[in-house]
JSON list of C-alpha atoms in Angstrom, two decimals:
[
{"chain": "A", "resi": 1, "resn": "MET", "atom": "CA", "xyz": [42.15, 5.92, 7.36]},
{"chain": "A", "resi": 2, "resn": "ASP", "atom": "CA", "xyz": [38.57, 5.22, 6.34]},
{"chain": "A", "resi": 3, "resn": "LYS", "atom": "CA", "xyz": [35.86, 7.02, 8.17]},
{"chain": "A", "resi": 4, "resn": "ALA", "atom": "CA", "xyz": [33.67, 4.61, 10.17]},
{"chain": "A", "resi": 5, "resn": "THR", "atom": "CA", "xyz": [30.10, 4.36, 8.99]},
{"chain": "A", "resi": 6, "resn": "ASN", "atom": "CA", "xyz": [27.23, 3.84, 11.32]},
{"chain": "A", "resi": 7, "resn": "GLN", "atom": "CA", "xyz": [24.62, 1.36, 10.24]},
{"chain": "A", "resi": 8, "resn": "ARG", "atom": "CA", "xyz": [21.04, 1.19, 11.35]},
{"chain": "A", "resi": 9, "resn": "HIS", "atom": "CA", "xyz": [18.68, -1.74, 10.99]},
{"chain": "A", "resi": 10, "resn": "PHE", "atom": "CA", "xyz": [15.12, -1.43, 9.69]},
{"chain": "A", "resi": 11, "resn": "SER", "atom": "CA", "xyz": [12.42, -4.02, 9.31]},
{"chain": "A", "resi": 12, "resn": "VAL", "atom": "CA", "xyz": [10.43, -3.88, 6.11]},
{"chain": "A", "resi": 13, "resn": "MET", "atom": "CA", "xyz": [7.50, -6.07, 5.17]},
{"chain": "A", "resi": 14, "resn": "ILE", "atom": "CA", "xyz": [7.38, -7.19, 1.53]},
{"chain": "A", "resi": 15, "resn": "ASP", "atom": "CA", "xyz": [5.14, -9.75, -0.09]},
{"chain": "A", "resi": 16, "resn": "ASP", "atom": "CA", "xyz": [6.40, -13.17, -1.17]},
{"chain": "A", "resi": 17, "resn": "LYS", "atom": "CA", "xyz": [6.57, -12.22, -4.84]},
{"chain": "A", "resi": 18, "resn": "ILE", "atom": "CA", "xyz": [8.92, -9.29, -4.20]},
{"chain": "A", "resi": 19, "resn": "ALA", "atom": "CA", "xyz": [10.96, -11.33, -1.71]},
{"chain": "A", "resi": 20, "resn": "ASP", "atom": "CA", "xyz": [11.39, -14.07, -4.32]},
{"chain": "A", "resi": 21, "resn": "ARG", "atom": "CA", "xyz": [12.41, -11.53, -6.98]},
{"chain": "A", "resi": 22, "resn": "LEU", "atom": "CA", "xyz": [14.92, -9.95, -4.59]},
{"chain": "A", "resi": 23, "resn": "GLU", "atom": "CA", "xyz": [16.39, -13.33, -3.68]},
{"chain": "A", "resi": 24, "resn": "GLN", "atom": "CA", "xyz": [16.63, -14.40, -7.34]},
{"chain": "A", "resi": 25, "resn": "PHE", "atom": "CA", "xyz": [18.24, -11.10, -8.35]},
{"chain": "A", "resi": 26, "resn": "CYS", "atom": "CA", "xyz": [20.79, -11.27, -5.54]},
{"chain": "A", "resi": 27, "resn": "SER", "atom": "CA", "xyz": [21.78, -14.84, -6.32]},
{"chain": "A", "resi": 28, "resn": "THR", "atom": "CA", "xyz": [22.04, -14.10, -10.06]},
{"chain": "A", "resi": 29, "resn": "VAL", "atom": "CA", "xyz": [24.10, -10.92, -9.67]},
{"chain": "A", "resi": 30, "resn": "GLY", "atom": "CA", "xyz": [26.03, -12.10, -6.62]},
{"chain": "A", "resi": 31, "resn": "VAL", "atom": "CA", "xyz": [25.28, -9.22, -4.25]},
{"chain": "A", "resi": 32, "resn": "SER", "atom": "CA", "xyz": [23.67, -9.08, -0.86]},
{"chain": "A", "resi": 33, "resn": "GLU", "atom": "CA", "xyz": [20.05, -8.20, -0.32]},
{"chain": "A", "resi": 34, "resn": "SER", "atom": "CA", "xyz": [21.15, -5.26, 1.85]},
{"chain": "A", "resi": 35, "resn": "ALA", "atom": "CA", "xyz": [23.25, -3.87, -0.99]},
{"chain": "A", "resi": 36, "resn": "VAL", "atom": "CA", "xyz": [20.38, -4.13, -3.48]},
{"chain": "A", "resi": 37, "resn": "VAL", "atom": "CA", "xyz": [17.93, -2.49, -1.07]},
{"chain": "A", "resi": 38, "resn": "GLU", "atom": "CA", "xyz": [20.42, 0.31, -0.37]},
{"chain": "A", "resi": 39, "resn": "VAL", "atom": "CA", "xyz": [20.87, 0.98, -4.11]},
{"chain": "A", "resi": 40, "resn": "ALA", "atom": "CA", "xyz": [17.10, 0.95, -4.65]},
{"chain": "A", "resi": 41, "resn": "ILE", "atom": "CA", "xyz": [16.47, 3.35, -1.78]},
{"chain": "A", "resi": 42, "resn": "ASN", "atom": "CA", "xyz": [19.21, 5.72, -2.91]},
{"chain": "A", "resi": 43, "resn": "TYR", "atom": "CA", "xyz": [17.86, 5.64, -6.47]},
{"chain": "A", "resi": 44, "resn": "PHE", "atom": "CA", "xyz": [14.39, 6.40, -5.16]},
{"chain": "A", "resi": 45, "resn": "PHE", "atom": "CA", "xyz": [15.57, 9.37, -3.08]},
{"chain": "A", "resi": 46, "resn": "ASP", "atom": "CA", "xyz": [17.97, 10.66, -5.73]},
{"chain": "A", "resi": 47, "resn": "ASP", "atom": "CA", "xyz": [15.29, 10.90, -8.41]},
{"chain": "A", "resi": 48, "resn": "PRO", "atom": "CA", "xyz": [12.83, 13.65, -7.46]},
{"chain": "A", "resi": 49, "resn": "GLN", "atom": "CA", "xyz": [10.57, 12.71, -10.37]},
{"chain": "A", "resi": 50, "resn": "ILE", "atom": "CA", "xyz": [9.83, 9.37, -8.72]},
{"chain": "A", "resi": 51, "resn": "ILE", "atom": "CA", "xyz": [8.81, 11.02, -5.45]},
{"chain": "A", "resi": 52, "resn": "SER", "atom": "CA", "xyz": [6.86, 13.72, -7.27]},
{"chain": "A", "resi": 53, "resn": "GLY", "atom": "CA", "xyz": [5.05, 11.10, -9.33]},
{"chain": "A", "resi": 54, "resn": "LEU", "atom": "CA", "xyz": [4.19, 9.04, -6.27]},
{"chain": "A", "resi": 55, "resn": "MET", "atom": "CA", "xyz": [2.89, 12.09, -4.40]},
{"chain": "A", "resi": 56, "resn": "LYS", "atom": "CA", "xyz": [0.81, 13.14, -7.40]},
{"chain": "A", "resi": 57, "resn": "GLY", "atom": "CA", "xyz": [-0.60, 9.63, -7.72]},
{"chain": "A", "resi": 58, "resn": "TYR", "atom": "CA", "xyz": [-1.53, 9.44, -4.04]},
{"chain": "A", "resi": 59, "resn": "ARG", "atom": "CA", "xyz": [-3.25, 12.84, -4.24]},
{"chain": "A", "resi": 60, "resn": "GLU", "atom": "CA", "xyz": [-5.19, 11.75, -7.33]},
{"chain": "A", "resi": 61, "resn": "MET", "atom": "CA", "xyz": [-6.22, 8.50, -5.70]},
{"chain": "A", "resi": 62, "resn": "ALA", "atom": "CA", "xyz": [-7.34, 10.35, -2.56]},
{"chain": "A", "resi": 63, "resn": "SER", "atom": "CA", "xyz": [-9.61, 12.55, -4.68]},
{"chain": "A", "resi": 64, "resn": "LEU", "atom": "CA", "xyz": [-10.91, 9.56, -6.60]},
{"chain": "A", "resi": 65, "resn": "ASN", "atom": "CA", "xyz": [-11.55, 7.60, -3.39]},
{"chain": "A", "resi": 66, "resn": "ARG", "atom": "CA", "xyz": [-13.40, 10.58, -1.93]},
{"chain": "A", "resi": 67, "resn": "GLU", "atom": "CA", "xyz": [-15.59, 10.80, -5.05]},
{"chain": "A", "resi": 68, "resn": "ILE", "atom": "CA", "xyz": [-16.31, 7.06, -5.02]},
{"chain": "A", "resi": 69, "resn": "SER", "atom": "CA", "xyz": [-17.19, 7.16, -1.32]},
{"chain": "A", "resi": 70, "resn": "HIS", "atom": "CA", "xyz": [-19.51, 10.08, -1.90]},
{"chain": "A", "resi": 71, "resn": "ASP", "atom": "CA", "xyz": [-21.16, 8.50, -4.95]},
{"chain": "A", "resi": 72, "resn": "PHE", "atom": "CA", "xyz": [-21.84, 5.20, -3.22]},
{"chain": "A", "resi": 73, "resn": "SER", "atom": "CA", "xyz": [-22.74, 6.39, 0.28]},
{"chain": "A", "resi": 74, "resn": "CYS", "atom": "CA", "xyz": [-26.44, 6.49, -0.66]},
{"chain": "A", "resi": 75, "resn": "CYS", "atom": "CA", "xyz": [-26.21, 2.87, -1.89]},
{"chain": "A", "resi": 76, "resn": "GLU", "atom": "CA", "xyz": [-24.61, 1.82, 1.37]},
{"chain": "A", "resi": 77, "resn": "GLU", "atom": "CA", "xyz": [-27.30, 3.60, 3.39]},
{"chain": "A", "resi": 78, "resn": "ASP", "atom": "CA", "xyz": [-30.01, 1.95, 1.30]},
{"chain": "A", "resi": 79, "resn": "ALA", "atom": "CA", "xyz": [-28.42, -1.48, 1.74]},
{"chain": "A", "resi": 80, "resn": "ASP", "atom": "CA", "xyz": [-28.19, -0.87, 5.50]},
{"chain": "A", "resi": 81, "resn": "ILE", "atom": "CA", "xyz": [-31.92, -0.03, 5.64]},
{"chain": "A", "resi": 82, "resn": "HIS", "atom": "CA", "xyz": [-32.85, -3.18, 3.70]},
{"chain": "A", "resi": 83, "resn": "LEU", "atom": "CA", "xyz": [-30.57, -5.32, 5.84]},
{"chain": "A", "resi": 84, "resn": "THR", "atom": "CA", "xyz": [-32.10, -3.91, 9.02]},
{"chain": "A", "resi": 85, "resn": "GLN", "atom": "CA", "xyz": [-35.61, -4.58, 7.68]},
{"chain": "A", "resi": 86, "resn": "TYR", "atom": "CA", "xyz": [-34.59, -8.12, 6.71]},
{"chain": "A", "resi": 87, "resn": "ARG", "atom": "CA", "xyz": [-33.15, -8.80, 10.16]},
{"chain": "A", "resi": 88, "resn": "GLN", "atom": "CA", "xyz": [-36.26, -7.44, 11.84]},
{"chain": "A", "resi": 89, "resn": "GLY", "atom": "CA", "xyz": [-38.38, -9.66, 9.61]},
{"chain": "A", "resi": 90, "resn": "LEU", "atom": "CA", "xyz": [-36.35, -12.70, 10.69]},
{"chain": "A", "resi": 91, "resn": "GLN", "atom": "CA", "xyz": [-36.80, -11.81, 14.36]},
{"chain": "A", "resi": 92, "resn": "ASN", "atom": "CA", "xyz": [-40.56, -11.43, 13.88]},
{"chain": "A", "resi": 93, "resn": "PHE", "atom": "CA", "xyz": [-40.69, -14.75, 12.07]},
{"chain": "A", "resi": 94, "resn": "HIS", "atom": "CA", "xyz": [-39.22, -16.70, 15.02]}
]
């Protein structure tokens, strides 16, 4: 006798391009979207290099974003000062 499997439902948001690719793939291969998503998720979790690569990439991007924010914070402050002066000039004009 087969062991019963419990199934859980999840909602996932994907953009139209990925949804169209998934639909096209499923109709071409003749499998359900759920089956394709299950295979993709299992592949993702079964390959530690994928997860390691993603984690490394996110860490690198965090450092890069921190550097960019730091480098441009003075520009943002300067722009804010000029914008405030411009707005005050408009108020004085009226």
